[in-house]
Amino acid sequence: MSKPIYVLSGPNLNLLGVREPEIYGKETLDDVRTRCERRAGALGRVIVFRQSNHEGELIDWVQEARLEACALVINPAGYGHTSVALLDALKTLDIPVIECHLSNPAAREAFRRETYVSLAATGVVSGFGGASYELAVEAAAGLAR
Ligand code: DQA
């Protein structure tokens, strides 16, 4: 059995569906998890799907992924724009890292146009709502050894 794809979500994404639905859509994070599980299953992969509002917990999971995952999908949410520590953790990985966003941060406020995470990402998927996660899982499955 191959290692799982880790799918990590950062702060406030537990409120998906009620949080600024005009930007992030009406799907809940559980809906997104179901999409990811189905897409991964169709590709013969399994996922580990987690969300945290805490920077250190996300970093612990990235470190865990270094040993336990075949690829990592991460929506760092606000931490993408602020966290050098998360970037440093991602730089320790030698598996594919797919950054994903529900919205298209490049088309929003100036402070969202750059993410530290992009410096460690193999590729970025953004702007497709919940489908961004699915596309990111597909990319991860294709790149993973
Ligand atoms: C987000 C975009 C970020 O700028 C924002 O801070 C989020 C969500 C997205 O999925 O579109 O929390 O990562």
PDB file of N, CA and C and ligand atoms in Angstrom, residues 11 13 19 24 75 77-78 81 100-103 105 108 112, ligand 1:
ATOM      1  N   PRO A  11      -5.931  28.117   9.079  1.00  0.00           N
ATOM      2  CA  PRO A  11      -6.888  28.784   9.952  1.00  0.00           C
ATOM      3  C   PRO A  11      -8.149  29.284   9.247  1.00  0.00           C
ATOM      4  N   LEU A  13     -10.554  27.775   7.997  1.00  0.00           N
ATOM      5  CA  LEU A  13     -11.179  26.936   6.968  1.00  0.00           C
ATOM      6  C   LEU A  13     -12.162  25.937   7.576  1.00  0.00           C
ATOM      7  N   ARG A  19     -18.258  31.207   6.235  1.00  0.00           N
ATOM      8  CA  ARG A  19     -17.280  32.303   6.224  1.00  0.00           C
ATOM      9  C   ARG A  19     -17.223  32.931   4.830  1.00  0.00           C
ATOM     10  N   TYR A  24     -15.662  32.305  -0.681  1.00  0.00           N
ATOM     11  CA  TYR A  24     -15.178  30.934  -0.508  1.00  0.00           C
ATOM     12  C   TYR A  24     -16.210  29.865  -0.850  1.00  0.00           C
ATOM     13  N   ASN A  75      -3.554  24.051   1.907  1.00  0.00           N
ATOM     14  CA  ASN A  75      -4.140  25.384   1.832  1.00  0.00           C
ATOM     15  C   ASN A  75      -3.744  26.085   3.125  1.00  0.00           C
ATOM     16  N   ALA A  77      -4.068  29.015   4.043  1.00  0.00           N
ATOM     17  CA  ALA A  77      -4.946  30.131   4.403  1.00  0.00           C
ATOM     18  C   ALA A  77      -4.088  31.349   4.778  1.00  0.00           C
ATOM     19  N   GLY A  78      -4.464  32.083   5.821  1.00  0.00           N
ATOM     20  CA  GLY A  78      -3.748  33.313   6.155  1.00  0.00           C
ATOM     21  C   GLY A  78      -2.267  33.103   6.446  1.00  0.00           C
ATOM     22  N   HIS A  81       0.551  33.835   3.903  1.00  0.00           N
ATOM     23  CA  HIS A  81       1.044  35.200   3.685  1.00  0.00           C
ATOM     24  C   HIS A  81       1.959  35.688   4.801  1.00  0.00           C
ATOM     25  N   CYS A 100      -2.758  25.048  -2.442  1.00  0.00           N
ATOM     26  CA  CYS A 100      -4.074  25.260  -3.046  1.00  0.00           C
ATOM     27  C   CYS A 100      -4.858  26.321  -2.286  1.00  0.00           C
ATOM     28  N   HIS A 101      -5.661  27.057  -3.039  1.00  0.00           N
ATOM     29  CA  HIS A 101      -6.535  28.094  -2.484  1.00  0.00           C
ATOM     30  C   HIS A 101      -7.895  28.000  -3.149  1.00  0.00           C
ATOM     31  N   LEU A 102      -8.936  28.225  -2.359  1.00  0.00           N
ATOM     32  CA  LEU A 102     -10.302  28.237  -2.909  1.00  0.00           C
ATOM     33  C   LEU A 102     -10.494  29.443  -3.823  1.00  0.00           C
ATOM     34  N   SER A 103     -10.079  30.604  -3.322  1.00  0.00           N
ATOM     35  CA  SER A 103     -10.181  31.838  -4.105  1.00  0.00           C
ATOM     36  C   SER A 103      -8.903  32.002  -4.927  1.00  0.00           C
ATOM     37  N   PRO A 105      -6.040  34.326  -4.792  1.00  0.00           N
ATOM     38  CA  PRO A 105      -5.468  35.417  -4.000  1.00  0.00           C
ATOM     39  C   PRO A 105      -4.810  36.498  -4.869  1.00  0.00           C
ATOM     40  N   ARG A 108      -6.992  39.487  -5.499  1.00  0.00           N
ATOM     41  CA  ARG A 108      -7.601  40.114  -4.325  1.00  0.00           C
ATOM     42  C   ARG A 108      -6.694  41.227  -3.786  1.00  0.00           C
ATOM     43  N   ARG A 112      -2.378  39.674  -0.298  1.00  0.00           N
ATOM     44  CA  ARG A 112      -2.587  38.238  -0.576  1.00  0.00           C
ATOM     45  C   ARG A 112      -1.830  37.778  -1.816  1.00  0.00           C
TER      46      ARG A 112
HETATM   47  C1  DQA B   1      -7.334  31.249   1.083  1.00  0.00           C
HETATM   48  C2  DQA B   1      -6.854  32.631   0.631  1.00  0.00           C
HETATM   49  C3  DQA B   1      -6.113  33.357   1.742  1.00  0.00           C
HETATM   50  O1  DQA B   1      -5.691  34.628   1.308  1.00  0.00           O
HETATM   51  C4  DQA B   1      -7.019  33.522   2.950  1.00  0.00           C
HETATM   52  O2  DQA B   1      -6.296  34.092   4.022  1.00  0.00           O
HETATM   53  C5  DQA B   1      -7.696  32.271   3.362  1.00  0.00           C
HETATM   54  C6  DQA B   1      -8.174  31.347   2.337  1.00  0.00           C
HETATM   55  C7  DQA B   1      -8.179  30.540   0.001  1.00  0.00           C
HETATM   56  O3  DQA B   1      -8.381  29.338   0.123  1.00  0.00           O
HETATM   57  O4  DQA B   1      -8.646  31.199  -0.943  1.00  0.00           O
HETATM   58  O5  DQA B   1      -7.958  32.052   4.534  1.00  0.00           O
HETATM   59  O6  DQA B   1      -6.199  30.441   1.328  1.00  0.00           O
END
